[in-house]
Every structure is written in structure tokens, then in C-alpha cells.
Coordinates of C-alpha atoms in Angstrom, one line a residue:
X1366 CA -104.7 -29.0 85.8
X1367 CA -108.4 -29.9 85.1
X1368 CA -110.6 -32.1 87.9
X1369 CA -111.5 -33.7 84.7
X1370 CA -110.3 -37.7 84.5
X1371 CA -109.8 -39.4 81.5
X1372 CA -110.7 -42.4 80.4
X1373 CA -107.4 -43.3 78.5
X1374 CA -109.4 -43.0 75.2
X1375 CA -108.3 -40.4 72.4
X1376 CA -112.0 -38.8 72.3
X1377 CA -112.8 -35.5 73.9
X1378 CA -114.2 -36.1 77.5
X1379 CA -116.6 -33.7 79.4
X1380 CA -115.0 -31.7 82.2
X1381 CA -116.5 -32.5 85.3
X1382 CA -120.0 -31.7 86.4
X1383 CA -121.2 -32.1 82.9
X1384 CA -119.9 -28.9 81.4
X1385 CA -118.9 -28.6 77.4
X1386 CA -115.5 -29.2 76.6
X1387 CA -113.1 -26.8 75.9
X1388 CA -113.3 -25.8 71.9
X1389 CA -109.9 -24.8 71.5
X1390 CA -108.6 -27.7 72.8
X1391 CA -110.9 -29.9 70.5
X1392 CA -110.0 -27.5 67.5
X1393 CA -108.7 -29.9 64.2
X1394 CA -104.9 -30.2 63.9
X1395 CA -103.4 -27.5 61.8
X1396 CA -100.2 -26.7 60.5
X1397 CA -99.1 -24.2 63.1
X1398 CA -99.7 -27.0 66.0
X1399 CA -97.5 -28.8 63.7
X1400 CA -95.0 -26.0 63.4
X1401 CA -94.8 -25.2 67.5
X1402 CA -93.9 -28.6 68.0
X1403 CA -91.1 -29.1 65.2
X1404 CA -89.7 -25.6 66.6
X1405 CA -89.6 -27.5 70.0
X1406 CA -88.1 -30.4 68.8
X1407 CA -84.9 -28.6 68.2
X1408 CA -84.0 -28.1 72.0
X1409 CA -84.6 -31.7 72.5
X1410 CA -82.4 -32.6 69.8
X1411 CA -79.7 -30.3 70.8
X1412 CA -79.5 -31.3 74.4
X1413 CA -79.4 -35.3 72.6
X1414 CA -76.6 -33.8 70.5
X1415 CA -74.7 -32.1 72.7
X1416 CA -74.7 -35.0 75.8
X1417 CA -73.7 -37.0 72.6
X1418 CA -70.8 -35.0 71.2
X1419 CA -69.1 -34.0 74.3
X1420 CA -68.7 -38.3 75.7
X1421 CA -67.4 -38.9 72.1
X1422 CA -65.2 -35.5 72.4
X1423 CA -63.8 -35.3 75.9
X1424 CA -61.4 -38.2 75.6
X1425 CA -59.9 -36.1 72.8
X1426 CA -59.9 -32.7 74.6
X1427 CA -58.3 -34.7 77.9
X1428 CA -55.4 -36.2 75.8
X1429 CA -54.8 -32.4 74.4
X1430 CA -55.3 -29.8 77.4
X1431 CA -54.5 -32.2 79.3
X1432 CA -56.8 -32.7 82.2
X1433 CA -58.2 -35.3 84.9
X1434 CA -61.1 -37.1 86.3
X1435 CA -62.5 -33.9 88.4
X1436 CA -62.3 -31.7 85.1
X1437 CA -63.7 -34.6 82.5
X1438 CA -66.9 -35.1 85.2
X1439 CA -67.6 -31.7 85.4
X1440 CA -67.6 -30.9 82.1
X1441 CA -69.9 -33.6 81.2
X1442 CA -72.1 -32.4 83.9
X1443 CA -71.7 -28.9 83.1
X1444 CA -74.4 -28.5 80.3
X1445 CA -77.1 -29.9 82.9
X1446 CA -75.7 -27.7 85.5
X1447 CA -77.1 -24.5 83.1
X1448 CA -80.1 -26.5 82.4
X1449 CA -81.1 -26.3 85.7
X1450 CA -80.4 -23.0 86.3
X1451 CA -82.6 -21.8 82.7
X1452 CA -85.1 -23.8 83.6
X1453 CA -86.2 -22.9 86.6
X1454 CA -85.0 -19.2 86.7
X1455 CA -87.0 -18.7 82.6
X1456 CA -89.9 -21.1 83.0
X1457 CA -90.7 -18.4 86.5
X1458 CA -89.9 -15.4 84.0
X1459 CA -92.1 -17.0 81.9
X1460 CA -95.2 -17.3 83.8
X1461 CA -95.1 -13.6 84.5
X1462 CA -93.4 -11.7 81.1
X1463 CA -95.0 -14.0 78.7
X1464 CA -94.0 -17.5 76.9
X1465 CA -93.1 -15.9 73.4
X1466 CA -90.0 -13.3 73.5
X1467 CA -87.8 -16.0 75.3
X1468 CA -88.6 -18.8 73.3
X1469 CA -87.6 -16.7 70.1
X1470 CA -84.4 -15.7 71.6
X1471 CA -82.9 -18.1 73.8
X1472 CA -81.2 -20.2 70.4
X1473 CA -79.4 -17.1 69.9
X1474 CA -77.3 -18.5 73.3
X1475 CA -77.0 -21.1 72.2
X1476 CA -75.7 -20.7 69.0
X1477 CA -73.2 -18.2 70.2
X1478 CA -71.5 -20.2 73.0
X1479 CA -71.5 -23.2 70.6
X1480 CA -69.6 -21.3 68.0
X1481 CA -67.4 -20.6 70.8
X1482 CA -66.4 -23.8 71.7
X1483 CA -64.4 -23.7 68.4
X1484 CA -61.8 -21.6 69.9
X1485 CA -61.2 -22.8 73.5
X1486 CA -57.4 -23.4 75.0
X1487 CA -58.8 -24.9 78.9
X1488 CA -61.3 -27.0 80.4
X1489 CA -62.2 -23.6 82.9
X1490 CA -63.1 -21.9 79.3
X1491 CA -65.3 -25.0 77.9
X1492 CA -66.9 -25.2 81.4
X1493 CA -68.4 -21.8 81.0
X1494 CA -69.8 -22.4 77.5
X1495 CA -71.6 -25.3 77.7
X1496 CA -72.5 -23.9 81.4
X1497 CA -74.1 -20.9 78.9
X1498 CA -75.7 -23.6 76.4
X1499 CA -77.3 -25.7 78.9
X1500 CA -79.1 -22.4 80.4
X1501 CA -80.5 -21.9 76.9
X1502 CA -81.3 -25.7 76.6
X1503 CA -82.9 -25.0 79.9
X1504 CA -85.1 -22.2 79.0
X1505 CA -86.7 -24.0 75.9
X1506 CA -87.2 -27.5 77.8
X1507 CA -89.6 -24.9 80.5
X1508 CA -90.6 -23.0 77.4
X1509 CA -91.1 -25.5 74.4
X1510 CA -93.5 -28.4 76.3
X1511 CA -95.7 -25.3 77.9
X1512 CA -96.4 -23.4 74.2
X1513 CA -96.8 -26.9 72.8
X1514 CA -99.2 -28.1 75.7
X1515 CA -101.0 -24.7 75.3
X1516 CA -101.4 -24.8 71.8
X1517 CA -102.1 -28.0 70.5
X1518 CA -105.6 -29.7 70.6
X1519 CA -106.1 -32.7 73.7
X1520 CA -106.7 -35.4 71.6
X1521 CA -102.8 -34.9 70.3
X1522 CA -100.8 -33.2 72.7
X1523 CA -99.5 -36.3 74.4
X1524 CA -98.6 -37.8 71.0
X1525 CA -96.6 -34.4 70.1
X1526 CA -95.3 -33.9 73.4
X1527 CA -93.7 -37.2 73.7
X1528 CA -92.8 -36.6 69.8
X1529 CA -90.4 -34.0 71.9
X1530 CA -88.1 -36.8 73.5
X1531 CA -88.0 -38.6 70.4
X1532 CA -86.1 -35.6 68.7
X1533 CA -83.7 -36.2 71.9
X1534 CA -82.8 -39.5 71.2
X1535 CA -82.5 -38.8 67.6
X1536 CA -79.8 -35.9 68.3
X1537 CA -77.8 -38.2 70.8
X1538 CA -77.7 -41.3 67.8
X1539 CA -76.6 -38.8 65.6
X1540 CA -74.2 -37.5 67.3
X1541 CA -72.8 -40.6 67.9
X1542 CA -72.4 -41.5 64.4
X1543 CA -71.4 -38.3 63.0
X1544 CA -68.7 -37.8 66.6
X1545 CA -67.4 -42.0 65.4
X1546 CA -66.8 -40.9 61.8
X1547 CA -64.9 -37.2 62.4
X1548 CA -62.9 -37.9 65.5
X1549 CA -60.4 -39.6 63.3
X1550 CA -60.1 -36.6 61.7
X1551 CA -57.2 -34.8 63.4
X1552 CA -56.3 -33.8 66.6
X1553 CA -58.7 -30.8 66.4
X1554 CA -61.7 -32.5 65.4
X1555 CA -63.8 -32.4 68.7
X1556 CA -63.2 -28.2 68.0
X1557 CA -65.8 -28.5 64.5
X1558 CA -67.6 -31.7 66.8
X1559 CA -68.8 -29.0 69.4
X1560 CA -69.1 -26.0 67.0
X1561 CA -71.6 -27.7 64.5
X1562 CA -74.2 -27.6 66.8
X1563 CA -74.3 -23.5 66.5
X1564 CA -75.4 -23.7 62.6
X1565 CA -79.1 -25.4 63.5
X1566 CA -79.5 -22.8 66.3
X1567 CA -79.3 -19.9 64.5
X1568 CA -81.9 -21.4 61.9
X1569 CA -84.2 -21.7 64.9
X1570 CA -83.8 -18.4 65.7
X1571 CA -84.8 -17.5 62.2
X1572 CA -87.5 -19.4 62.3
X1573 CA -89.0 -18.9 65.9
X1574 CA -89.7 -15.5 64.7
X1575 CA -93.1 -14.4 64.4
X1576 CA -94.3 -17.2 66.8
X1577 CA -97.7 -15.6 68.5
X1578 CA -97.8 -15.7 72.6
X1579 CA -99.8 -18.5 74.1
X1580 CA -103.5 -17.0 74.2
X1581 CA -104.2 -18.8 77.5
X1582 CA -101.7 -16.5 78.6
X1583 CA -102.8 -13.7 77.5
X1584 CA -106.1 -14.1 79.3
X1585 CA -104.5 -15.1 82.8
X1586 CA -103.0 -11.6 82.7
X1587 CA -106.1 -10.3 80.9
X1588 CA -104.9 -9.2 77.7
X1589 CA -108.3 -10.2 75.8
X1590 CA -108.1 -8.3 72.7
X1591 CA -104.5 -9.8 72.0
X1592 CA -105.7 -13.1 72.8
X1593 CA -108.2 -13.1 70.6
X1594 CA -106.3 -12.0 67.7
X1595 CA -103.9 -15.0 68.2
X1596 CA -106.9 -17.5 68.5
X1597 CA -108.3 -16.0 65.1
X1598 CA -104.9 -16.3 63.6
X1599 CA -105.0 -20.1 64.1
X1600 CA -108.6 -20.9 62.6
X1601 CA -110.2 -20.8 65.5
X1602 CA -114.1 -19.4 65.9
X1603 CA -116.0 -17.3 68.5
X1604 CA -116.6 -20.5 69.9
X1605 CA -113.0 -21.4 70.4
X1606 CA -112.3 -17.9 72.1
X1607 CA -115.3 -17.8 73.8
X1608 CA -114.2 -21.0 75.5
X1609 CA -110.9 -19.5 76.5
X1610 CA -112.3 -16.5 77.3
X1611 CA -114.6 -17.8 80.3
X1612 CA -111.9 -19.7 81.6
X1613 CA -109.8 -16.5 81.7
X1614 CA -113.0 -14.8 83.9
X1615 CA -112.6 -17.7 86.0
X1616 CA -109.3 -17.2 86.6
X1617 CA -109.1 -13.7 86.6
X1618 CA -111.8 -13.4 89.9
X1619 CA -109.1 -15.5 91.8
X1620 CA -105.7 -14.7 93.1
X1621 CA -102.7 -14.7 91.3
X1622 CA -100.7 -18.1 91.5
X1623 CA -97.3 -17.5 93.3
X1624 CA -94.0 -19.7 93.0
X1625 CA -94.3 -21.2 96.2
X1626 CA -98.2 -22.5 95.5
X1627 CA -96.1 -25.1 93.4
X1628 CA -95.3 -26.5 97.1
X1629 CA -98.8 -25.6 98.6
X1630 CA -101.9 -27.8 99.6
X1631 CA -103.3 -27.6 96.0
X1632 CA -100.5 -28.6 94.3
X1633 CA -97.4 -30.2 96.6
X1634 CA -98.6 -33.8 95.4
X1635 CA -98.0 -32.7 91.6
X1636 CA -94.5 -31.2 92.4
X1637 CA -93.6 -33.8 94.4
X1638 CA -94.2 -36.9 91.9
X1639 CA -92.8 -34.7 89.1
X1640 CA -89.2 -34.4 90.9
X1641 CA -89.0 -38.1 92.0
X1642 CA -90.4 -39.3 88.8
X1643 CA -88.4 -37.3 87.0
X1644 CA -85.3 -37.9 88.4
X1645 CA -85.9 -41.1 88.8
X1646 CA -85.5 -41.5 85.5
X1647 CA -83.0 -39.4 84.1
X1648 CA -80.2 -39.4 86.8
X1649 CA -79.4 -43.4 85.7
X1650 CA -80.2 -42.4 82.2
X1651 CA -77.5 -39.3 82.3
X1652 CA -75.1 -40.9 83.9
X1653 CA -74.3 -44.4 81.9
X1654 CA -75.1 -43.2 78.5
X1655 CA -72.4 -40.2 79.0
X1656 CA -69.9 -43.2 80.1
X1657 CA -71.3 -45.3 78.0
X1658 CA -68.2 -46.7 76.7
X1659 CA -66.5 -46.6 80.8
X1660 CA -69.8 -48.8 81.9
X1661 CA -69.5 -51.0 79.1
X1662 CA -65.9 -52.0 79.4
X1663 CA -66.9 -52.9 83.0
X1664 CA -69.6 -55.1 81.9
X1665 CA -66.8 -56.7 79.7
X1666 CA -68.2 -55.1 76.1
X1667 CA -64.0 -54.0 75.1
X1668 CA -63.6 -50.8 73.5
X1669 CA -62.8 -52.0 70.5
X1670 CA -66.7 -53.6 70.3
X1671 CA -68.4 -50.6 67.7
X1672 CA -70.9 -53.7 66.9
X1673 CA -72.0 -53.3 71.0
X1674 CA -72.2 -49.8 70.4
X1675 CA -73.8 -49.3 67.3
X1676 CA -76.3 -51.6 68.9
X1677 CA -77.2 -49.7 72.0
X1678 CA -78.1 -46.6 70.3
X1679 CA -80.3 -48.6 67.6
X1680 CA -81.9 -49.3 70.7
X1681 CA -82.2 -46.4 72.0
X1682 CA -84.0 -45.0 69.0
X1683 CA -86.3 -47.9 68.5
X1684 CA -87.1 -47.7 72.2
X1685 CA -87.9 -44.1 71.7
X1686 CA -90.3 -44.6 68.7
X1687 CA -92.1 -47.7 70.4
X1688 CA -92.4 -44.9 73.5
X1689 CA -94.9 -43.0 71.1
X1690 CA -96.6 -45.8 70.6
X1691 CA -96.7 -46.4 74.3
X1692 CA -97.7 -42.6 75.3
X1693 CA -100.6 -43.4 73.1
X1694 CA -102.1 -46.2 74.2
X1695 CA -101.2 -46.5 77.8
X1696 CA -102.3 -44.4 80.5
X1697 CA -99.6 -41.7 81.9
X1698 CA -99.7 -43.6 85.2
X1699 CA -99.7 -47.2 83.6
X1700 CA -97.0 -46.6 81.5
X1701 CA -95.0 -45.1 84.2
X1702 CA -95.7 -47.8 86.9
X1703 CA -94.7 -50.7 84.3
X1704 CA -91.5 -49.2 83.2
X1705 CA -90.1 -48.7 86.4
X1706 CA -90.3 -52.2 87.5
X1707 CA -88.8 -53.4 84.2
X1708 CA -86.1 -51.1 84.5
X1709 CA -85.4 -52.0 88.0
X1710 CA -85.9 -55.6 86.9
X1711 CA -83.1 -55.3 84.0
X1712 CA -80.4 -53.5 85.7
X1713 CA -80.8 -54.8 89.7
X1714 CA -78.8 -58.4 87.7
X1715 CA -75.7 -56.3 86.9
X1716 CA -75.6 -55.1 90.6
X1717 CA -76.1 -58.6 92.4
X1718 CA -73.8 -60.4 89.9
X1719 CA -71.5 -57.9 88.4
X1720 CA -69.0 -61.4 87.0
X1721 CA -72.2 -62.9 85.4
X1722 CA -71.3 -63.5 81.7
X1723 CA -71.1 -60.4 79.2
X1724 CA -73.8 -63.0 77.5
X1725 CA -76.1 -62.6 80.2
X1726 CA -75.6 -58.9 81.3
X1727 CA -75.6 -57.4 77.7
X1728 CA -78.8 -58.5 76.7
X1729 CA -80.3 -57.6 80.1
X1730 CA -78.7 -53.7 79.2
X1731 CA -80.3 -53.9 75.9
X1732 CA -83.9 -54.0 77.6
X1733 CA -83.0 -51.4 79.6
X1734 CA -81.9 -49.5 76.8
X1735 CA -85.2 -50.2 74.9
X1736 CA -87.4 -49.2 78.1
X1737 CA -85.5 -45.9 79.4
X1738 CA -85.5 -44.8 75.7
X1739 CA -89.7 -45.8 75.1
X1740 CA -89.9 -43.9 79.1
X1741 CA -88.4 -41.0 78.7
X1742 CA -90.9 -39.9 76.2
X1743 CA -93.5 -39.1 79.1
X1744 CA -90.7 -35.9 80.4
X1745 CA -92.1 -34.0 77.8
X1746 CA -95.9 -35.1 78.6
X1747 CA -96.3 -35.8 82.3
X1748 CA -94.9 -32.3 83.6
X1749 CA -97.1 -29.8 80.9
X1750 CA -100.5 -31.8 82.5
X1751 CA -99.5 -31.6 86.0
X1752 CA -100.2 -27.9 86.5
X1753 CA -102.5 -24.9 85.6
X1754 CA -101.8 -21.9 83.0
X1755 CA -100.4 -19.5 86.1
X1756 CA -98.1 -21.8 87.1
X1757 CA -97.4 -24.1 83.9
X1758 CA -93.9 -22.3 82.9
X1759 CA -93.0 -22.4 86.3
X1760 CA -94.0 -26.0 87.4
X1761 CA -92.1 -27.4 84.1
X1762 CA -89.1 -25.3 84.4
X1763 CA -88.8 -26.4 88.0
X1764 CA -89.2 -30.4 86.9
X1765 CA -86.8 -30.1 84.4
X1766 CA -84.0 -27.4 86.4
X1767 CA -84.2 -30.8 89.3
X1768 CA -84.3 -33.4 87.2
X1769 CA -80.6 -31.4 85.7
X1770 CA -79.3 -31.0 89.3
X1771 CA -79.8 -35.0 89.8
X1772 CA -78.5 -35.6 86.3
X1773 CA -75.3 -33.5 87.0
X1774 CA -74.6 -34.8 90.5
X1775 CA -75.1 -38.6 88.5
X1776 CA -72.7 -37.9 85.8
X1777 CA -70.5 -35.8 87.8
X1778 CA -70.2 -38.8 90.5
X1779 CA -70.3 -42.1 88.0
X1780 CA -66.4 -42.6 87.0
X1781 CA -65.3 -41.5 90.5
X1782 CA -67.7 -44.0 92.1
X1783 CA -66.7 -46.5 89.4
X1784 CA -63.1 -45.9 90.1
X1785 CA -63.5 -46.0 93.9
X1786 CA -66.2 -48.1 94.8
X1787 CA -67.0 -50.6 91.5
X1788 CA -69.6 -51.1 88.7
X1789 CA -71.8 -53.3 91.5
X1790 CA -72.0 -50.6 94.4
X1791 CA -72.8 -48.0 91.2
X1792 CA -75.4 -50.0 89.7
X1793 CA -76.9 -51.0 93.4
X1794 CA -77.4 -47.0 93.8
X1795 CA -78.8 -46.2 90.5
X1796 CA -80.9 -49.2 90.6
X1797 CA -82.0 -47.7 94.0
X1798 CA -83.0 -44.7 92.3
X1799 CA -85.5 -46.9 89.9
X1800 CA -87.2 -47.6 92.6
X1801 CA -87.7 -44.2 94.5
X1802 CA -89.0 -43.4 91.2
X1803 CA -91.5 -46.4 91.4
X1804 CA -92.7 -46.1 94.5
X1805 CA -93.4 -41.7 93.8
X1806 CA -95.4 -43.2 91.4
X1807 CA -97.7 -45.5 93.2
X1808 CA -98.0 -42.9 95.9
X1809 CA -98.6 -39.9 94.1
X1810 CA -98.5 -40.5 89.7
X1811 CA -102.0 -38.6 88.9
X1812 CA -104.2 -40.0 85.2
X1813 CA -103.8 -36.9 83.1
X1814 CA -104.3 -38.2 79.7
X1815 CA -106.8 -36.2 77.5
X1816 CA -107.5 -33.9 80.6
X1817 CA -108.7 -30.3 79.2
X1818 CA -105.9 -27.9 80.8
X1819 CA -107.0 -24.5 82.4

């Protein structure tokens, strides 16, 4: 990350010492910045999908293979369980092989193991393939914020980048919708519910191809020529290269960033802040929204409520479009700060007075639906500014592989700790979470907005 600081503004700021800005990350907007980032939204919108389908789904495949509590939690935790392990394990293969072969063919996966699903006959078999189609969710969440980060000009990568999260939220609603309508189907129904998500992944993989490797890469490992054929292919100038270029001499007199300088001097702050924060925010998140109709029913919303429902995920996609609005005009460490404390503020009610009237508790859920939703846009922002070119892919893949284990270990744990201990003990916990997450952020949440990456 640049020494730079920010002012919060959308105009270019000097780097420090009074140096010009980088020109190729003050170049216009074009359409291939637009292009990265629509080829990214699709693993956003996937992993919204897929968290989406499989909580409308597994009641289904329960009743029909006929399987328990242990077997439902881990095959809604499953998914995140392979995103971890693509994340980290790509986003390192990344920083050292190069951005642009894996994020062509990682979809391919996907689309494979989701066409898969179609044919299963036990939980042990659907474990495995959305184990498989997390890991290639995994890979593009360490793959798709890096390119987009790397490409795209300062002035709009957090706009674009929190753009990202939006596509989530928009996969999970319409999931929901389209998993309401075709349950009712047949007895079979969750088989085309989990296969449909293999038809937009093999149009990414058609469309990922030809995608050019990230040209600050190119330079970290001193591949100049190459690099400036890529930064001519996307309008830049010799100015624009130039610029790129003497940061690449820079880097190239110095040595090599390893893995474990993510938990060095230089950069243990960084790492640190993006697990908590991260987590912090996604384990609650993960965990009631794949039980979202269990944790309603114990907040007294019956099943039968599709008004309560339909309600929370307009919600949820309103939150997530004000959260642009948010990214924009707030500072990264404002924005994070504040929505904490609202959503520890909003859900700490339902764990001190779990019988308080559905009246009263719903409408409390509803802001925290709003606020997660607008929150969660900053995954996709924070992590990409936290750390330099040599250690990008890795730092990102590592934020969002933990942030998957916490997620996992949430959604794995919440109907056994609502069976065994209650919806107020549960809420106290997650609730407790929120404010680890709060507290990371005083201590360590760093102003990255506008900063010109290295």
C-alpha cells in the first residue's frame, strides 16, 4: 500500500513527498475497466446464489436422502469451507504464476461441479461438490478484487469494488425468488435449483478469455516488454507506462515479498485488521441469513410469513445499493467504525430480551439487515488497499480463505447452538463478534481511500 493519505475526496492526491501521481491510475474510465469488473461480478453473484439456493434447497434434499442436523450444517458450511481453501492456496499461486490463467479458468470448476449436483444420491456426494465450487468461488474472490484494484483508475476503484458485493446480494435475492417459485415444482426440484448455477459459469469462462495479465505484475517479476504491451492495449501513453515502469525499478532493487511478510513488522497491522474486520462481519452475516427462516421463527416471524421474508431481502438489496453510496462518500475507516456500532446496537435487543414483541425485534432486524447489507460492500474494497502488488493476491486470498473458516464454523454451529443453547445465548455470541470487529477497527482500520497502490 501507498504512504500516501487521502483526503476522502474523489480527486487524485500527490503521493507523499510531493511526487506526481501515478498516470495509470489517473487514466479516464474505459470500457475494459468496465469489463474486469462485470467479469468479477460473477463470482460474487454466484457465491450470493449459491448460499441462496442451497437454505431454500436443503429442507427438500433432507426430507429425500434423508439426513440430520450434523449433515444439513455441514453442507451449508461446505461451500465456504472450499472458499477458504481457494482463496488462500490461489491468491499465493497467484502472486507468483501470474493473475490471468486462473481467473480465466477457475469458472470451468465451477461450472462442472454445479452441473454435477444434478445427479447426486447422498449428502457425502453434495458435500464434495459444493466443497469443489467454493474452491473456485475462492480463487476469483483472491483473484477478481486484485485484477479489478490493479486495473481500474483510483478515483473509481472503490466505487467498482464495492459494485462487487452488490452483485452478491443481487445473486442471494434472486435466488430466493427464483428457489420460492420452483421448489413447488416436484420432489426433484432442488436437483435443476443447484444445477442452474453451471449455465452462467461456463459463459464466464467464454468470456474471461483473452483477459490481458495485470501489467503491475508483470513489472514486479520484470516482464517489461509484456507489460507494456498490455498498458498500450488499454489506451494508455508512455506516460502511463513510464509511471508503472519506475515503480517496477523500485520494486525490483528490493527483495522479493514472501507469504509470511503478510505477518511481519511492515504489514502484521494490515493482516491483522483485515481478519477481525472481516470476520467480524461475515460470520453473523453467514450464519442467520443461511437460517434465515430457523432465526426468524425464533424471533416469532412463522413460517408461513413470505411478507417477512420477501421483506428482508428487499432490504438486503436496498442496503446493498445505499452501501455504494456509502463507500463513496465515507471514509473506509468511518464507514467501518459507524456500522459496527449500529449493528451491535440493532441485534445486542434480541440477545437481552429475546420475548420482547415480534413488533419490536423485527424492525430492529430490518436495520440490521439494511446496515450488514450497505457494510459488506467494503470486503471487496478494504482488503485490495491494504497491501502492495507482491503480496496483493496473497493478502486478499488470505482475508477472504479466514473470513470462509469463521463463516463455516458460524453456519456450521448456529441450529446446533440454537437447538442446545437458545436464540439469546446465539445472538449474545454473534453480537460479541460485532464488537471484536469494532474494536479491530478503532485499533488498527487504516484511511485507504484514493490511495495510489504500488
Amino acid at each position: 500500500m501507498s504512504d500516501s493519505t487521502s483526503s476522502g475526496s474523489d480527486s487524485a492526491a500527490p503521493v507523499e513527498g510531493g511526487a506526481a501521481v501515478t498516470a495509470f491510475d489517473d487514466v479516464p474510465l474505459n470500457r475494459f475497466h468496465l469489463r474486469i469488473t462485470a467479469l468479477t461480478f460473477c463470482a460474487n453473484a454466484s457465491d450470493g446464489y449459491e448460499l441462496g439456493i442451497i437454505s431454500i434447497a436443503l429442507p427438500l434434499i433432507a426430507a429425500q436422502l434423508g439426513f440430520g442436523t450434523v449433515w444439513e450444517g455441514l453442507l451449508g458450511a461446505s461451500a465456504l469451507i472450499g472458499i477458504f481453501a481457494g482463496s488462500v492456496v490461489v491468491g499465493w499461486a497467484a502472486d507468483r504464476i501470474g493473475r490471468q490463467r486462473l481467473y480465466t479458468w477457475n469458472f470451468l470448476l465451477i461450472a462442472v461441479a454445479s452441473a454435477a449436483e444434478f445427479f447426486v444420491t447422498g449428502p457425502a456426494q453434495l458435500f464434495v461438490l459444493r466443497l469443489l465450487i467454493g474452491i473456485g468461488i475462492g480463487a476469483d474472490y483472491a483473484l477478481g478484487p486484485t485484477l479489478v484494484a490493479e486495473f481500474v483508475p483510483r478515483r473509481y476503484r472503490g466505487g467498482l469494488l464495492a459494485s462487487l458485493t452488490v452483485l452478491w446480494t443481487v445473486g442471494y435475492v434472486a435466488a430466493f425468488f427464483l428457489g420460492n417459485y420452483v421448489v413447488g415444482l416436484g420432489d426433484d426440484a432442488w436437483r435443476w435449483l443447484l444445477a442452474s448455477s453451471s449455465l452462467p459459469a461456463v459463459a464466464v469462462v467464454l468470456l474471461r478469455i483473452g483477459v490481458p495479465e495485470s501489467p503491475r505484475w508483470l513489472l514486479a517479476r520484470g516482464r517489461v516488454e509484456q507489460a507494456r504491451q498490455v498498458v498500450s492495449r488499454l489506451g494508455g501513453d508512455q506516460a502511463a507506462f513510464a509511471s508503472l515502469a519506475r515503480a517496477g525499478r523500485t520494486s525490483s532493487e528490493t527483495v522479493r515479498a514472501r507469504y509470511r511478510d503478510l505477518f511481519g513488522p511492515a504489514h502484521w497491522r494490515s493482516t491483522a485488521f483485515g481478519v477481525v474486520f472481516y470476520n467480524a462481519q461475515v460470520v453473523p452475516y453467514f450464519a442467520i441469513y443461511t437460517f434465515l427462516p430457523l432465526v426468524l421463527l425464533k424471533m416469532g416471524v412463522g413460517e408461513e410469513d413470505s411478507t417477512s421474508d420477501g421483506l428482508l431481502n428487499l432490504f438486503l438489496l436496498a442496503g446493498s445499493l445505499a452501501g455504494l453510496w456509502f463507500v463513496a462518500k465515507s471514509t473506509r475507516r468511518g464507514l467501518t467504525v459507524w456500522s459496527f456500532a449500529v449493528l451491535i446496537a440493532s441485534l445486542a435487543p434480541m440477545a437481552i430480551w429475546p420475548d420482547a414483541p415480534t413488533a419490536l425485534l423485527f424492525p430492529l432486524f430490518l436495520v440490521f439487515t439494511f446496515t450488514m447489507s450497505a457494510a459488506v460492500n467494503l470486503d471487496q474494497v478494504y482488503p485490495a488497499e491494504l497491501f502492495p502488488t507482491d503480496l496483493r493476491s496473497s493478502g486478499v486470498g488470505l482475508l477472504n480463505g479466514l473470513s470462509r473458516v469463521g463463516s463455516a464454523i458460524g453456519t456450521f454451529l448456529l441450529p446446533l447452538s440454537l437447538d442446545h443453547l437458545g436464540f439469546s445465548p446465539t445472538m449474545l455470541v454473534l453480537t460479541l463478534v460485532l464488537v471484536a470487529g469494532l474494536l479491530a477497527s478503532l485499533a488498527w482500520a487504516p484511511e485507504t481511500k484514493n490511495v495510489a497502490l504500488d
